[in-house]
Amino acid sequence: LRSLLRLRSDFALPSLDDAVAAIESEFAASGTDEDCECLDYALHQRAGSSGLIFANSPFPRDHDASGLRAARMTVSGEGMTIDDFCEHHLSRAARLGKAHVLALRLYTTAAFKSIVN
């Protein structure tokens, strides 16, 4: 990673131990109300539990024309939690931590506007 990013050998990579807390702090300090709502949804709510509809889709979050997207359901049919996403076989295969999964979930919400700016 250091060579790919061309980092100096003395550059200290940040720890992932507190990365979720760091994301929460960043959103609290600099996020819009919409960003903070997206963070709460991605971190604390089940997928599909929000009825909010955004301009990019006629359906509520994590839904399509058939309802809650199958890829966001547990085997019992409930919306997945952040921990369920972390335990998903693809997350585990990619060795993603909770902060990685949270960042990916956030990027698929309206918070992407603040992330890319």
PDB file of C-alpha atoms in Angstrom:
ATOM      1  CA  LEU A   1       0.000   0.000   0.000  1.00  0.00           C
ATOM      2  CA  ARG A   2       2.781   2.406   0.876  1.00  0.00           C
ATOM      3  CA  SER A   3       4.422   1.980  -2.527  1.00  0.00           C
ATOM      4  CA  LEU A   4       1.126   2.294  -4.402  1.00  0.00           C
ATOM      5  CA  LEU A   5       0.336   5.526  -2.585  1.00  0.00           C
ATOM      6  CA  ARG A   6       3.965   6.644  -2.769  1.00  0.00           C
ATOM      7  CA  LEU A   7       4.055   7.341   0.944  1.00  0.00           C
ATOM      8  CA  ARG A   8       7.254   8.179   2.772  1.00  0.00           C
ATOM      9  CA  SER A   9       8.490   5.318   4.928  1.00  0.00           C
ATOM     10  CA  ASP A  10       8.011   7.440   8.062  1.00  0.00           C
ATOM     11  CA  PHE A  11       4.371   8.293   7.229  1.00  0.00           C
ATOM     12  CA  ALA A  12       2.052   6.740   9.819  1.00  0.00           C
ATOM     13  CA  LEU A  13      -1.059   5.218   8.297  1.00  0.00           C
ATOM     14  CA  PRO A  14      -4.173   5.933  10.359  1.00  0.00           C
ATOM     15  CA  SER A  15      -5.525   3.149  12.519  1.00  0.00           C
ATOM     16  CA  LEU A  16      -8.799   1.496  11.600  1.00  0.00           C
ATOM     17  CA  ASP A  17      -9.506   0.816  15.269  1.00  0.00           C
ATOM     18  CA  ASP A  18     -11.342   4.113  15.694  1.00  0.00           C
ATOM     19  CA  ALA A  19     -12.325   4.692  12.077  1.00  0.00           C
ATOM     20  CA  VAL A  20     -16.103   4.500  12.631  1.00  0.00           C
ATOM     21  CA  ALA A  21     -15.797   7.039  15.447  1.00  0.00           C
ATOM     22  CA  ALA A  22     -13.669   9.214  13.158  1.00  0.00           C
ATOM     23  CA  ILE A  23     -16.363   9.093  10.456  1.00  0.00           C
ATOM     24  CA  GLU A  24     -19.001  10.005  13.036  1.00  0.00           C
ATOM     25  CA  SER A  25     -16.867  12.907  14.284  1.00  0.00           C
ATOM     26  CA  GLU A  26     -16.260  14.185  10.763  1.00  0.00           C
ATOM     27  CA  PHE A  27     -19.962  14.116   9.950  1.00  0.00           C
ATOM     28  CA  ALA A  28     -20.836  15.826  13.254  1.00  0.00           C
ATOM     29  CA  ALA A  29     -18.265  18.555  12.605  1.00  0.00           C
ATOM     30  CA  SER A  30     -18.728  19.126   8.880  1.00  0.00           C
ATOM     31  CA  GLY A  31     -21.738  17.182   7.613  1.00  0.00           C
ATOM     32  CA  THR A  32     -24.987  18.681   6.462  1.00  0.00           C
ATOM     33  CA  ASP A  33     -28.249  17.704   8.114  1.00  0.00           C
ATOM     34  CA  GLU A  34     -28.815  15.360   5.178  1.00  0.00           C
ATOM     35  CA  ASP A  35     -25.347  13.814   5.638  1.00  0.00           C
ATOM     36  CA  CYS A  36     -26.011  13.223   9.335  1.00  0.00           C
ATOM     37  CA  GLU A  37     -29.366  11.612   8.572  1.00  0.00           C
ATOM     38  CA  CYS A  38     -27.635   9.342   6.030  1.00  0.00           C
ATOM     39  CA  LEU A  39     -24.992   8.413   8.610  1.00  0.00           C
ATOM     40  CA  ASP A  40     -27.660   7.523  11.161  1.00  0.00           C
ATOM     41  CA  TYR A  41     -29.472   5.414   8.573  1.00  0.00           C
ATOM     42  CA  ALA A  42     -26.349   3.571   7.385  1.00  0.00           C
ATOM     43  CA  LEU A  43     -24.939   2.991  10.861  1.00  0.00           C
ATOM     44  CA  HIS A  44     -27.984   2.469  13.077  1.00  0.00           C
ATOM     45  CA  GLN A  45     -31.013   1.518  10.940  1.00  0.00           C
ATOM     46  CA  ARG A  46     -31.959  -1.581   9.003  1.00  0.00           C
ATOM     47  CA  ALA A  47     -31.772  -1.344   5.219  1.00  0.00           C
ATOM     48  CA  GLY A  48     -35.179  -0.424   3.876  1.00  0.00           C
ATOM     49  CA  SER A  49     -36.429   1.059   7.148  1.00  0.00           C
ATOM     50  CA  SER A  50     -36.484   4.608   5.793  1.00  0.00           C
ATOM     51  CA  GLY A  51     -39.319   5.837   3.656  1.00  0.00           C
ATOM     52  CA  LEU A  52     -37.298   8.776   2.322  1.00  0.00           C
ATOM     53  CA  ILE A  53     -37.291   9.162  -1.433  1.00  0.00           C
ATOM     54  CA  PHE A  54     -34.491  11.038  -3.178  1.00  0.00           C
ATOM     55  CA  ALA A  55     -34.392  12.644  -6.616  1.00  0.00           C
ATOM     56  CA  ASN A  56     -32.393   9.805  -8.180  1.00  0.00           C
ATOM     57  CA  SER A  57     -35.066   7.126  -7.600  1.00  0.00           C
ATOM     58  CA  PRO A  58     -38.840   6.875  -7.363  1.00  0.00           C
ATOM     59  CA  PHE A  59     -38.416   4.274  -4.598  1.00  0.00           C
ATOM     60  CA  PRO A  60     -37.413   4.576  -0.935  1.00  0.00           C
ATOM     61  CA  ARG A  61     -33.854   3.716   0.010  1.00  0.00           C
ATOM     62  CA  ASP A  62     -32.770   0.145  -0.590  1.00  0.00           C
ATOM     63  CA  HIS A  63     -36.015  -0.564  -2.475  1.00  0.00           C
ATOM     64  CA  ASP A  64     -36.914  -1.190  -6.082  1.00  0.00           C
ATOM     65  CA  ALA A  65     -40.272  -1.774  -7.776  1.00  0.00           C
ATOM     66  CA  SER A  66     -40.613  -5.095  -5.918  1.00  0.00           C
ATOM     67  CA  GLY A  67     -39.884  -3.678  -2.453  1.00  0.00           C
ATOM     68  CA  LEU A  68     -36.771  -4.177  -0.345  1.00  0.00           C
ATOM     69  CA  ARG A  69     -33.947  -5.288  -2.611  1.00  0.00           C
ATOM     70  CA  ALA A  70     -33.055  -8.934  -2.072  1.00  0.00           C
ATOM     71  CA  ALA A  71     -29.361  -8.069  -1.718  1.00  0.00           C
ATOM     72  CA  ARG A  72     -30.229  -5.977   1.332  1.00  0.00           C
ATOM     73  CA  MET A  73     -32.223  -8.679   3.133  1.00  0.00           C
ATOM     74  CA  THR A  74     -31.176 -11.170   5.751  1.00  0.00           C
ATOM     75  CA  VAL A  75     -32.156 -14.807   5.262  1.00  0.00           C
ATOM     76  CA  SER A  76     -35.199 -14.106   7.461  1.00  0.00           C
ATOM     77  CA  GLY A  77     -36.288 -11.315   5.088  1.00  0.00           C
ATOM     78  CA  GLU A  78     -35.440  -8.380   7.348  1.00  0.00           C
ATOM     79  CA  GLY A  79     -33.407  -5.423   6.167  1.00  0.00           C
ATOM     80  CA  MET A  80     -29.713  -5.858   6.850  1.00  0.00           C
ATOM     81  CA  THR A  81     -27.931  -3.934   9.611  1.00  0.00           C
ATOM     82  CA  ILE A  82     -24.402  -2.581   9.302  1.00  0.00           C
ATOM     83  CA  ASP A  83     -23.198  -5.713  11.099  1.00  0.00           C
ATOM     84  CA  ASP A  84     -25.052  -7.906   8.592  1.00  0.00           C
ATOM     85  CA  PHE A  85     -23.323  -6.057   5.738  1.00  0.00           C
ATOM     86  CA  CYS A  86     -19.980  -6.579   7.502  1.00  0.00           C
ATOM     87  CA  GLU A  87     -20.651 -10.319   7.816  1.00  0.00           C
ATOM     88  CA  HIS A  88     -21.729 -10.661   4.167  1.00  0.00           C
ATOM     89  CA  HIS A  89     -19.545 -13.156   2.317  1.00  0.00           C
ATOM     90  CA  LEU A  90     -18.322 -10.496  -0.129  1.00  0.00           C
ATOM     91  CA  SER A  91     -17.311  -8.133   2.683  1.00  0.00           C
ATOM     92  CA  ARG A  92     -15.500 -10.956   4.419  1.00  0.00           C
ATOM     93  CA  ALA A  93     -13.798 -12.074   1.205  1.00  0.00           C
ATOM     94  CA  ALA A  94     -12.573  -8.514   0.639  1.00  0.00           C
ATOM     95  CA  ARG A  95     -11.513  -8.271   4.304  1.00  0.00           C
ATOM     96  CA  LEU A  96     -13.549  -5.117   4.773  1.00  0.00           C
ATOM     97  CA  GLY A  97     -13.843  -3.711   8.243  1.00  0.00           C
ATOM     98  CA  LYS A  98     -16.864  -1.915   9.633  1.00  0.00           C
ATOM     99  CA  ALA A  99     -15.468   1.486   8.629  1.00  0.00           C
ATOM    100  CA  HIS A 100     -14.985   0.312   5.034  1.00  0.00           C
ATOM    101  CA  VAL A 101     -18.523  -1.039   4.850  1.00  0.00           C
ATOM    102  CA  LEU A 102     -19.899   2.124   6.446  1.00  0.00           C
ATOM    103  CA  ALA A 103     -18.007   4.291   3.946  1.00  0.00           C
ATOM    104  CA  LEU A 104     -19.395   2.249   1.049  1.00  0.00           C
ATOM    105  CA  ARG A 105     -22.938   2.422   2.447  1.00  0.00           C
ATOM    106  CA  LEU A 106     -22.589   6.181   2.941  1.00  0.00           C
ATOM    107  CA  TYR A 107     -21.351   6.640  -0.604  1.00  0.00           C
ATOM    108  CA  THR A 108     -24.572   5.053  -1.868  1.00  0.00           C
ATOM    109  CA  THR A 109     -26.665   7.665  -0.030  1.00  0.00           C
ATOM    110  CA  ALA A 110     -27.179  11.382  -0.593  1.00  0.00           C
ATOM    111  CA  ALA A 111     -24.039  11.905   1.524  1.00  0.00           C
ATOM    112  CA  PHE A 112     -22.009  11.119  -1.615  1.00  0.00           C
ATOM    113  CA  LYS A 113     -22.422  14.805  -2.602  1.00  0.00           C
ATOM    114  CA  SER A 114     -20.399  15.922   0.402  1.00  0.00           C
ATOM    115  CA  ILE A 115     -17.920  13.065   0.090  1.00  0.00           C
ATOM    116  CA  VAL A 116     -16.954  13.974  -3.474  1.00  0.00           C
ATOM    117  CA  ASN A 117     -16.815  17.706  -2.860  1.00  0.00           C
TER     118      ASN A 117
END
